[in-house]
Amino acid sequence: ALNAKFFKEGTHGRHTIAFFKGYLNIKNPLVINKDLQNWNARSFFKNVNDSAFLPEVEKGLTKSLGKEVVKSKEFKGEVEAMRVKWTNLSNEFEKFDDLLFDKSLIDAFGSLSPLEYAMSNDLKAFFKKYGFDGIKYKNEIEVTGKGADDWSYIAFEPQQFKVSTAR
């Protein structure tokens, strides 16, 4: 388990964020040697109409899974199917733009639209299928605490983080 550093409470945009000292249980993260800055599902790809991962994501997948898997017809087919599904979903969601981007709905999903929420869940399920339980990335954006390393983590499940004061 990784020991998360303690940070102070603060605000980010319209959301209040708090950092807690605790423990992360991430055993097999997808390692990305770059900060994608925006961690929604679309940010992992070259562009929304492309089924190719960004080079940094592809490198992390290749290092963990092997070139044979990442270049395989099955793997590429799954990625393409996910992209096609997202395109179709996006077209369907456009019909309901006014409703879906209503402030109260966006607040219910955090800062993600329902479409981005669905896409993120698909991508998480895809990574989990290939054995990843989180993401480890080179932190280039967020402010870190004194003594913190350059890496940040994204756990796929809330049960992977335990506040150190919890019992």
Coordinates of N, CA, C and O in Angstrom, one line a residue:
A1 N 0.8 -1.2 0.0 CA 0.0 0.0 0.0 C 0.9 1.2 0.0 O 2.0 1.2 0.6
L2 N 0.4 2.3 -0.6 CA 1.1 3.5 -0.7 C 0.7 4.4 0.4 O -0.5 4.5 0.7
N3 N 1.6 5.2 1.0 CA 1.3 6.1 2.0 C 1.0 7.5 1.3 O 2.0 8.1 0.9
A4 N -0.2 8.0 1.3 CA -0.5 9.3 0.7 C -0.1 10.4 1.7 O -0.2 10.2 2.9
K5 N 0.5 11.4 1.2 CA 0.9 12.6 2.0 C -0.3 13.4 2.5 O -1.4 13.4 1.9
F6 N -0.1 14.2 3.5 CA -1.2 15.0 4.0 C -1.2 16.4 3.3 O -0.1 17.0 3.2
F7 N -2.3 16.8 2.9 CA -2.4 18.2 2.3 C -3.5 18.9 3.0 O -4.4 18.4 3.6
K8 N -3.6 20.2 2.8 CA -4.6 21.0 3.4 C -5.8 21.1 2.5 O -5.8 20.9 1.3
E9 N -6.9 21.5 3.2 CA -8.2 21.7 2.5 C -8.2 22.9 1.7 O -7.5 23.9 2.0
G10 N -8.9 23.0 0.6 CA -8.9 24.2 -0.2 C -10.0 24.1 -1.2 O -10.9 23.3 -1.2
T11 N -10.0 25.1 -2.1 CA -11.1 25.1 -3.2 C -10.5 25.0 -4.5 O -9.3 25.5 -4.7
H12 N -11.2 24.4 -5.4 CA -10.8 24.3 -6.8 C -12.0 24.6 -7.7 O -13.0 23.8 -7.7
G13 N -12.1 25.8 -8.3 CA -13.3 26.1 -9.1 C -14.4 26.3 -8.1 O -14.3 26.9 -7.1
R14 N -15.5 25.6 -8.4 CA -16.7 25.7 -7.5 C -16.8 24.5 -6.5 O -17.7 24.4 -5.7
H15 N -15.8 23.6 -6.5 CA -15.8 22.5 -5.6 C -14.8 22.7 -4.5 O -13.7 23.2 -4.7
T16 N -15.2 22.3 -3.3 CA -14.2 22.3 -2.2 C -13.6 20.9 -2.2 O -14.2 19.9 -2.4
I17 N -12.3 21.0 -2.1 CA -11.5 19.7 -2.1 C -10.8 19.6 -0.8 O -10.4 20.6 -0.2
A18 N -10.6 18.4 -0.3 CA -9.9 18.1 0.9 C -9.0 17.0 0.7 O -9.3 16.0 -0.1
F19 N -7.8 17.0 1.2 CA -6.8 15.9 1.1 C -6.6 15.3 2.5 O -6.6 16.0 3.5
F20 N -6.6 14.0 2.5 CA -6.4 13.3 3.8 C -5.2 12.4 3.7 O -4.8 11.9 2.7
K21 N -4.6 12.3 4.9 CA -3.5 11.3 5.0 C -4.2 9.9 5.1 O -5.2 9.7 5.8
G22 N -3.6 9.1 4.3 CA -4.3 7.7 4.2 C -3.4 6.8 3.4 O -2.2 7.0 3.2
Y23 N -4.0 5.7 3.1 CA -3.3 4.6 2.4 C -4.0 4.2 1.1 O -5.2 4.1 1.1
L24 N -3.3 4.1 0.1 CA -3.8 3.7 -1.2 C -3.4 2.2 -1.4 O -2.3 1.8 -1.1
N25 N -4.3 1.5 -1.9 CA -4.0 0.1 -2.2 C -4.2 -0.1 -3.7 O -5.2 -0.5 -4.2
I26 N -3.1 0.2 -4.4 CA -3.0 0.1 -5.9 C -1.8 -0.8 -6.1 O -0.7 -0.5 -5.9
K27 N -2.1 -2.0 -6.6 CA -1.1 -3.0 -6.8 C -0.5 -3.1 -8.3 O 0.6 -3.4 -8.5
N28 N -1.4 -2.7 -9.2 CA -1.0 -2.8 -10.6 C -1.5 -1.6 -11.4 O -2.4 -1.7 -12.2
P29 N -0.9 -0.5 -11.2 CA -1.3 0.7 -11.9 C -0.8 0.8 -13.3 O 0.2 0.3 -13.6
L30 N -1.6 1.4 -14.2 CA -1.1 1.8 -15.5 C -0.3 3.0 -15.3 O -0.7 4.0 -14.7
V31 N 1.0 2.9 -15.7 CA 2.0 4.0 -15.4 C 2.0 4.9 -16.7 O 2.3 4.4 -17.8
I32 N 1.7 6.2 -16.5 CA 1.8 7.2 -17.6 C 2.8 8.2 -17.1 O 2.6 8.9 -16.1
N33 N 3.9 8.4 -17.9 CA 5.0 9.3 -17.6 C 4.7 10.7 -17.9 O 5.6 11.5 -18.2
K34 N 3.4 11.1 -18.0 CA 3.1 12.5 -18.3 C 1.7 12.8 -17.6 O 0.9 11.9 -17.4
D35 N 1.5 14.0 -17.3 CA 0.3 14.5 -16.7 C -0.6 14.9 -17.9 O -0.3 15.8 -18.6
L36 N -1.8 14.2 -18.0 CA -2.7 14.5 -19.1 C -3.5 15.7 -18.8 O -4.3 16.1 -19.6
Q37 N -3.4 16.2 -17.6 CA -4.1 17.5 -17.2 C -5.6 17.3 -17.0 O -6.1 17.6 -15.9
N38 N -6.3 16.8 -17.9 CA -7.7 16.5 -17.8 C -7.9 15.0 -17.9 O -7.6 14.4 -18.9
W39 N -8.3 14.4 -16.8 CA -8.3 13.0 -16.7 C -9.7 12.4 -17.1 O -10.0 11.3 -16.7
N40 N -10.5 13.0 -18.0 CA -11.7 12.4 -18.5 C -11.3 11.4 -19.6 O -10.1 11.4 -20.0
A41 N -12.2 10.5 -20.0 CA -11.8 9.4 -20.9 C -11.3 9.9 -22.2 O -10.4 9.3 -22.8
R42 N -11.8 11.0 -22.7 CA -11.4 11.5 -24.0 C -9.9 11.9 -24.0 O -9.2 11.9 -25.0
S43 N -9.4 12.3 -22.9 CA -8.0 12.8 -22.8 C -7.0 11.7 -23.0 O -5.8 12.0 -23.2
F44 N -7.4 10.4 -23.0 CA -6.5 9.3 -23.2 C -6.2 9.1 -24.7 O -5.3 8.3 -25.0
F45 N -7.0 9.7 -25.6 CA -6.9 9.4 -27.0 C -6.4 10.7 -27.7 O -6.5 11.8 -27.3
K46 N -5.8 10.4 -28.9 CA -5.2 11.5 -29.8 C -6.3 12.5 -30.1 O -6.0 13.7 -30.0
N47 N -7.5 12.1 -30.5 CA -8.6 13.0 -30.7 C -9.9 12.1 -30.6 O -9.8 10.9 -30.6
V48 N -11.0 12.8 -30.5 CA -12.3 12.1 -30.2 C -12.7 11.2 -31.4 O -13.4 10.2 -31.1
N49 N -12.2 11.4 -32.6 CA -12.6 10.5 -33.7 C -11.5 9.5 -34.0 O -11.6 8.8 -35.0
D50 N -10.6 9.3 -33.1 CA -9.4 8.4 -33.3 C -9.5 7.4 -32.2 O -9.7 7.6 -31.1
S51 N -9.2 6.1 -32.6 CA -9.2 5.0 -31.6 C -7.8 4.7 -31.2 O -7.5 3.7 -30.6
A52 N -6.9 5.7 -31.4 CA -5.5 5.5 -31.0 C -5.2 6.2 -29.7 O -5.6 7.4 -29.6
F53 N -4.6 5.5 -28.7 CA -4.3 6.2 -27.5 C -3.2 7.2 -27.7 O -2.4 7.1 -28.7
L54 N -3.1 8.2 -26.8 CA -2.0 9.1 -26.8 C -0.7 8.3 -26.7 O -0.7 7.2 -26.1
P55 N 0.4 8.7 -27.3 CA 1.7 8.0 -27.2 C 2.1 7.6 -25.7 O 2.6 6.5 -25.5
E56 N 1.9 8.5 -24.8 CA 2.2 8.2 -23.4 C 1.4 7.1 -22.8 O 1.9 6.3 -22.0
V57 N 0.1 7.1 -23.2 CA -0.8 6.0 -22.7 C -0.4 4.7 -23.3 O -0.3 3.7 -22.7
E58 N -0.1 4.7 -24.7 CA 0.3 3.5 -25.4 C 1.6 2.9 -24.8 O 1.7 1.7 -24.7
K59 N 2.5 3.8 -24.5 CA 3.8 3.3 -23.9 C 3.6 2.6 -22.6 O 4.1 1.6 -22.3
G60 N 2.7 3.2 -21.7 CA 2.4 2.6 -20.4 C 1.7 1.2 -20.6 O 2.0 0.2 -19.9
L61 N 0.8 1.1 -21.5 CA 0.1 -0.1 -21.8 C 1.0 -1.1 -22.4 O 1.0 -2.3 -22.0
T62 N 1.9 -0.7 -23.3 CA 2.9 -1.7 -23.9 C 3.8 -2.2 -22.9 O 4.2 -3.4 -22.9
K63 N 4.3 -1.3 -22.0 CA 5.3 -1.7 -21.0 C 4.7 -2.8 -20.1 O 5.3 -3.7 -19.7
S64 N 3.4 -2.6 -19.7 CA 2.8 -3.5 -18.8 C 2.2 -4.8 -19.5 O 2.3 -5.9 -18.9
L65 N 1.6 -4.6 -20.6 CA 0.9 -5.8 -21.3 C 1.8 -6.5 -22.3 O 1.5 -7.6 -22.7
G66 N 2.7 -5.7 -22.9 CA 3.5 -6.3 -24.0 C 3.0 -5.8 -25.3 O 1.8 -5.5 -25.5
K67 N 3.9 -5.7 -26.2 CA 3.6 -5.1 -27.6 C 2.6 -6.0 -28.3 O 1.7 -5.6 -29.0
E68 N 2.7 -7.4 -28.1 CA 1.9 -8.3 -28.8 C 0.4 -8.1 -28.4 O -0.5 -8.1 -29.3
V69 N 0.1 -7.8 -27.2 CA -1.2 -7.6 -26.7 C -1.8 -6.2 -27.3 O -2.9 -6.2 -27.9
V70 N -1.0 -5.2 -27.1 CA -1.5 -3.8 -27.5 C -1.6 -3.7 -29.0 O -2.5 -3.0 -29.5
K71 N -0.8 -4.4 -29.8 CA -0.9 -4.4 -31.2 C -1.9 -5.4 -31.8 O -2.1 -5.5 -33.0
S72 N -2.4 -6.3 -30.9 CA -3.3 -7.4 -31.3 C -4.6 -6.9 -31.9 O -5.1 -5.8 -31.6
K73 N -5.2 -7.7 -32.8 CA -6.4 -7.4 -33.4 C -7.5 -7.3 -32.4 O -8.4 -6.4 -32.5
E74 N -7.5 -8.2 -31.4 CA -8.5 -8.2 -30.3 C -8.5 -6.9 -29.5 O -9.5 -6.2 -29.3
F75 N -7.3 -6.5 -29.1 CA -7.1 -5.3 -28.3 C -7.6 -4.0 -29.1 O -8.4 -3.2 -28.6
K76 N -7.1 -3.9 -30.3 CA -7.5 -2.8 -31.2 C -9.0 -2.8 -31.5 O -9.6 -1.7 -31.5
G77 N -9.5 -4.0 -31.6 CA -11.0 -4.1 -31.9 C -11.8 -3.6 -30.7 O -12.8 -2.9 -30.8
E78 N -11.3 -3.9 -29.5 CA -12.0 -3.5 -28.3 C -12.0 -1.9 -28.1 O -13.0 -1.3 -27.8
V79 N -10.8 -1.4 -28.4 CA -10.7 0.1 -28.3 C -11.6 0.8 -29.4 O -12.2 1.7 -29.1
E80 N -11.6 0.2 -30.6 CA -12.4 0.8 -31.6 C -13.9 0.7 -31.3 O -14.6 1.6 -31.5
A81 N -14.3 -0.5 -30.7 CA -15.7 -0.6 -30.3 C -16.1 0.4 -29.3 O -17.2 0.9 -29.3
M82 N -15.2 0.7 -28.4 CA -15.4 1.7 -27.3 C -15.6 3.0 -28.0 O -16.5 3.8 -27.6
R83 N -14.7 3.4 -28.9 CA -14.8 4.7 -29.6 C -16.1 4.8 -30.4 O -16.8 5.8 -30.3
V84 N -16.5 3.8 -31.1 CA -17.8 3.8 -31.8 C -19.0 3.9 -30.9 O -19.9 4.8 -31.1
K85 N -18.9 3.2 -29.8 CA -20.0 3.4 -28.8 C -20.1 4.8 -28.3 O -21.2 5.4 -28.2
W86 N -18.9 5.4 -28.0 CA -18.9 6.8 -27.5 C -19.4 7.8 -28.5 O -20.1 8.7 -28.2
T87 N -19.1 7.5 -29.8 CA -19.6 8.4 -30.9 C -21.1 8.3 -31.0 O -21.8 9.3 -31.1
N88 N -21.6 7.1 -30.9 CA -23.1 6.9 -31.0 C -23.8 7.5 -29.7 O -24.8 8.2 -29.9
L89 N -23.2 7.3 -28.6 CA -23.7 7.9 -27.4 C -23.7 9.5 -27.5 O -24.7 10.1 -27.1
S90 N -22.6 10.0 -28.0 CA -22.5 11.4 -28.1 C -23.5 12.0 -29.1 O -24.2 13.0 -28.8
N91 N -23.8 11.3 -30.1 CA -24.9 11.7 -31.1 C -26.2 11.7 -30.4 O -27.1 12.6 -30.6
E92 N -26.5 10.6 -29.6 CA -27.8 10.5 -28.9 C -27.9 11.6 -27.8 O -28.9 12.2 -27.7
F93 N -26.8 11.9 -27.1 CA -26.8 12.9 -26.1 C -27.0 14.3 -26.6 O -27.6 15.2 -26.0
E94 N -26.6 14.6 -27.9 CA -26.8 15.9 -28.5 C -28.2 16.3 -28.6 O -28.6 17.4 -28.5
K95 N -29.1 15.3 -28.7 CA -30.5 15.5 -28.8 C -31.1 16.1 -27.5 O -32.1 16.8 -27.5
F96 N -30.4 15.9 -26.4 CA -30.8 16.3 -25.1 C -29.9 17.3 -24.5 O -29.8 17.4 -23.2
D97 N -29.2 18.1 -25.3 CA -28.2 19.0 -24.8 C -28.7 19.9 -23.7 O -28.0 20.1 -22.7
D98 N -29.8 20.5 -23.8 CA -30.3 21.5 -22.8 C -30.5 20.8 -21.5 O -30.1 21.3 -20.4
L99 N -31.1 19.6 -21.5 CA -31.3 18.9 -20.3 C -30.0 18.4 -19.7 O -29.7 18.5 -18.5
L100 N -29.1 17.8 -20.5 CA -27.9 17.2 -20.0 C -26.9 18.2 -19.4 O -26.1 17.8 -18.6
F101 N -26.9 19.4 -19.9 CA -25.9 20.3 -19.4 C -26.6 21.3 -18.4 O -26.0 22.4 -18.1
D102 N -27.7 20.9 -17.9 CA -28.4 21.7 -16.8 C -27.4 21.6 -15.6 O -26.9 20.6 -15.2
K103 N -27.2 22.8 -15.0 CA -26.3 22.9 -13.9 C -26.5 21.9 -12.7 O -25.6 21.3 -12.2
S104 N -27.8 21.6 -12.4 CA -28.1 20.7 -11.3 C -27.7 19.3 -11.7 O -27.2 18.5 -10.8
L105 N -27.8 18.9 -12.9 CA -27.4 17.6 -13.3 C -25.9 17.4 -13.3 O -25.4 16.4 -12.9
I106 N -25.2 18.4 -13.8 CA -23.7 18.4 -13.8 C -23.2 18.3 -12.4 O -22.3 17.6 -12.1
D107 N -23.8 19.1 -11.4 CA -23.4 19.0 -10.0 C -23.6 17.6 -9.5 O -22.9 17.2 -8.7
A108 N -24.7 16.9 -9.9 CA -24.9 15.6 -9.4 C -23.8 14.6 -9.9 O -23.5 13.6 -9.2
F109 N -23.2 14.9 -11.0 CA -22.2 14.0 -11.5 C -20.8 14.6 -11.2 O -19.8 14.2 -11.7
G110 N -20.7 15.6 -10.4 CA -19.4 16.3 -10.2 C -19.3 17.3 -11.3 O -20.2 17.9 -11.7
S111 N -18.1 17.3 -11.9 CA -17.9 18.2 -13.0 C -18.0 17.5 -14.3 O -17.8 18.1 -15.4
L112 N -18.4 16.2 -14.3 CA -18.5 15.5 -15.6 C -20.0 15.5 -16.1 O -20.9 15.5 -15.3
S113 N -20.1 15.6 -17.4 CA -21.5 15.4 -17.9 C -21.8 14.0 -17.8 O -20.9 13.1 -17.7
P114 N -23.1 13.6 -18.0 CA -23.5 12.2 -18.0 C -22.8 11.4 -19.1 O -22.4 10.2 -18.9
L115 N -22.5 12.0 -20.2 CA -21.8 11.3 -21.3 C -20.3 11.0 -20.9 O -19.8 9.9 -21.0
E116 N -19.7 12.0 -20.3 CA -18.3 11.8 -19.8 C -18.2 10.8 -18.7 O -17.3 10.0 -18.6
Y117 N -19.2 10.8 -17.9 CA -19.3 9.8 -16.8 C -19.4 8.4 -17.3 O -18.6 7.5 -16.9
A118 N -20.3 8.2 -18.3 CA -20.4 6.9 -19.0 C -19.1 6.5 -19.7 O -18.7 5.3 -19.6
M119 N -18.5 7.4 -20.4 CA -17.2 7.1 -21.1 C -16.1 6.8 -20.1 O -15.4 5.8 -20.3
S120 N -16.0 7.5 -19.0 CA -15.0 7.2 -18.0 C -15.2 5.8 -17.4 O -14.2 5.1 -17.1
N121 N -16.5 5.4 -17.1 CA -16.7 4.1 -16.6 C -16.4 3.0 -17.6 O -15.8 1.9 -17.2
D122 N -16.6 3.2 -18.9 CA -16.2 2.3 -19.9 C -14.7 2.1 -20.0 O -14.2 1.0 -20.0
L123 N -14.0 3.2 -19.9 CA -12.5 3.2 -20.0 C -11.9 2.5 -18.7 O -11.0 1.7 -18.8
K124 N -12.5 2.8 -17.6 CA -12.1 2.1 -16.3 C -12.3 0.6 -16.5 O -11.4 -0.2 -16.1
A125 N -13.5 0.2 -17.0 CA -13.7 -1.2 -17.1 C -12.8 -1.9 -18.1 O -12.3 -3.0 -17.9
F126 N -12.4 -1.2 -19.2 CA -11.4 -1.7 -20.1 C -10.1 -1.9 -19.5 O -9.5 -2.9 -19.6
F127 N -9.6 -0.9 -18.7 CA -8.3 -1.0 -18.0 C -8.4 -2.1 -17.0 O -7.4 -2.9 -16.9
K128 N -9.5 -2.3 -16.3 CA -9.6 -3.3 -15.3 C -9.5 -4.7 -15.9 O -9.0 -5.6 -15.4
K129 N -10.2 -4.8 -17.1 CA -10.2 -6.1 -17.8 C -8.7 -6.6 -18.1 O -8.4 -7.8 -18.1
Y130 N -7.8 -5.6 -18.3 CA -6.4 -5.9 -18.6 C -5.6 -5.9 -17.3 O -4.4 -5.9 -17.4
G131 N -6.2 -6.0 -16.2 CA -5.5 -6.2 -14.9 C -5.1 -4.9 -14.2 O -4.4 -5.0 -13.1
F132 N -5.4 -3.7 -14.7 CA -5.0 -2.5 -14.0 C -6.0 -2.2 -12.9 O -7.2 -2.4 -13.1
D133 N -5.5 -1.7 -11.7 CA -6.4 -1.3 -10.7 C -6.3 0.2 -10.3 O -6.8 0.6 -9.3
G134 N -5.6 0.9 -11.2 CA -5.5 2.3 -11.0 C -4.5 2.9 -12.0 O -4.1 2.2 -12.9
I135 N -4.2 4.2 -11.8 CA -3.3 4.9 -12.7 C -2.3 5.6 -11.9 O -2.6 6.2 -10.8
K136 N -1.0 5.5 -12.3 CA 0.1 6.3 -11.6 C 0.6 7.2 -12.7 O 1.0 6.7 -13.8
Y137 N 0.6 8.5 -12.4 CA 1.1 9.4 -13.5 C 2.0 10.4 -12.9 O 2.0 10.8 -11.7
K138 N 2.9 10.9 -13.7 CA 3.9 12.0 -13.4 C 3.1 13.3 -13.1 O 2.5 13.8 -14.1
N139 N 3.1 13.7 -11.9 CA 2.3 14.9 -11.6 C 3.1 16.2 -12.0 O 4.2 16.5 -11.5
E140 N 2.5 16.9 -12.9 CA 3.1 18.2 -13.4 C 2.2 19.4 -13.1 O 2.6 20.5 -13.5
I141 N 1.0 19.2 -12.6 CA 0.0 20.2 -12.4 C -0.3 20.5 -11.0 O -0.2 21.7 -10.5
E142 N -0.8 19.5 -10.2 CA -1.3 19.8 -8.9 C -0.1 20.2 -8.0 O 1.0 19.7 -8.1
V143 N -0.5 21.0 -7.0 CA 0.4 21.4 -5.9 C 0.6 20.2 -5.0 O -0.4 19.6 -4.6
T144 N 1.8 19.9 -4.6 CA 2.0 18.8 -3.7 C 2.5 19.3 -2.4 O 3.0 20.4 -2.3
G145 N 2.4 18.5 -1.4 CA 2.9 18.8 0.0 C 4.4 18.7 0.1 O 5.1 18.1 -0.8
K146 N 4.9 19.2 1.1 CA 6.4 19.1 1.4 C 6.8 17.6 1.5 O 6.1 16.8 2.2
G147 N 7.8 17.2 0.8 CA 8.3 15.8 0.8 C 7.5 14.9 -0.1 O 7.9 13.7 -0.1
A148 N 6.5 15.3 -0.8 CA 5.7 14.4 -1.7 C 6.6 14.1 -2.9 O 7.4 15.0 -3.4
D149 N 6.4 13.0 -3.5 CA 7.1 12.6 -4.7 C 6.4 13.2 -5.9 O 5.4 13.9 -5.8
D150 N 6.9 13.0 -7.1 CA 6.4 13.5 -8.3 C 5.2 12.7 -8.9 O 4.8 13.1 -10.0
W151 N 4.8 11.7 -8.3 CA 3.8 10.8 -8.8 C 2.4 11.0 -8.1 O 2.4 11.3 -6.9
S152 N 1.4 11.0 -8.9 CA 0.0 11.0 -8.4 C -0.7 9.7 -8.8 O -0.3 9.1 -9.8
Y153 N -1.8 9.4 -8.1 CA -2.4 8.2 -8.3 C -3.9 8.4 -8.5 O -4.5 9.3 -7.9
I154 N -4.5 7.5 -9.3 CA -6.0 7.5 -9.5 C -6.4 6.1 -9.2 O -6.1 5.2 -9.9
A155 N -7.2 5.9 -8.1 CA -7.7 4.6 -7.7 C -9.0 4.4 -8.5 O -9.8 5.3 -8.7
F156 N -9.2 3.2 -8.9 CA -10.4 2.9 -9.7 C -11.7 2.7 -8.8 O -12.8 2.8 -9.2
E157 N -11.4 2.3 -7.6 CA -12.5 2.0 -6.6 C -12.3 2.8 -5.3 O -11.2 2.9 -4.8
P158 N -13.4 3.3 -4.7 CA -13.2 4.0 -3.4 C -12.6 3.1 -2.3 O -12.0 3.6 -1.4
Q159 N -12.8 1.8 -2.4 CA -12.3 0.9 -1.4 C -10.8 0.8 -1.4 O -10.2 0.3 -0.5
Q160 N -10.2 1.4 -2.4 CA -8.7 1.3 -2.5 C -8.0 2.4 -1.7 O -6.8 2.5 -1.6
F161 N -8.8 3.3 -1.1 CA -8.2 4.4 -0.3 C -8.8 4.3 1.1 O -10.0 4.1 1.3
K162 N -7.9 4.3 2.1 CA -8.4 4.3 3.5 C -7.7 5.5 4.2 O -6.5 5.6 4.2
V163 N -8.6 6.3 4.8 CA -8.1 7.4 5.6 C -7.4 6.8 6.8 O -7.8 5.9 7.5
S164 N -6.2 7.4 7.2 CA -5.4 6.8 8.2 C -6.1 6.8 9.6 O -5.7 6.1 10.5
T165 N -7.1 7.7 9.8 CA -7.8 7.7 11.1 C -8.9 6.8 11.1 O -9.6 6.6 12.1
A166 N -9.3 6.2 9.9 CA -10.4 5.2 9.9 C -10.0 3.9 10.6 O -8.9 3.6 10.6
R167 N -11.0 3.2 11.0 CA -10.7 2.0 11.7 C -11.2 0.8 10.9 O -12.0 0.8 10.1

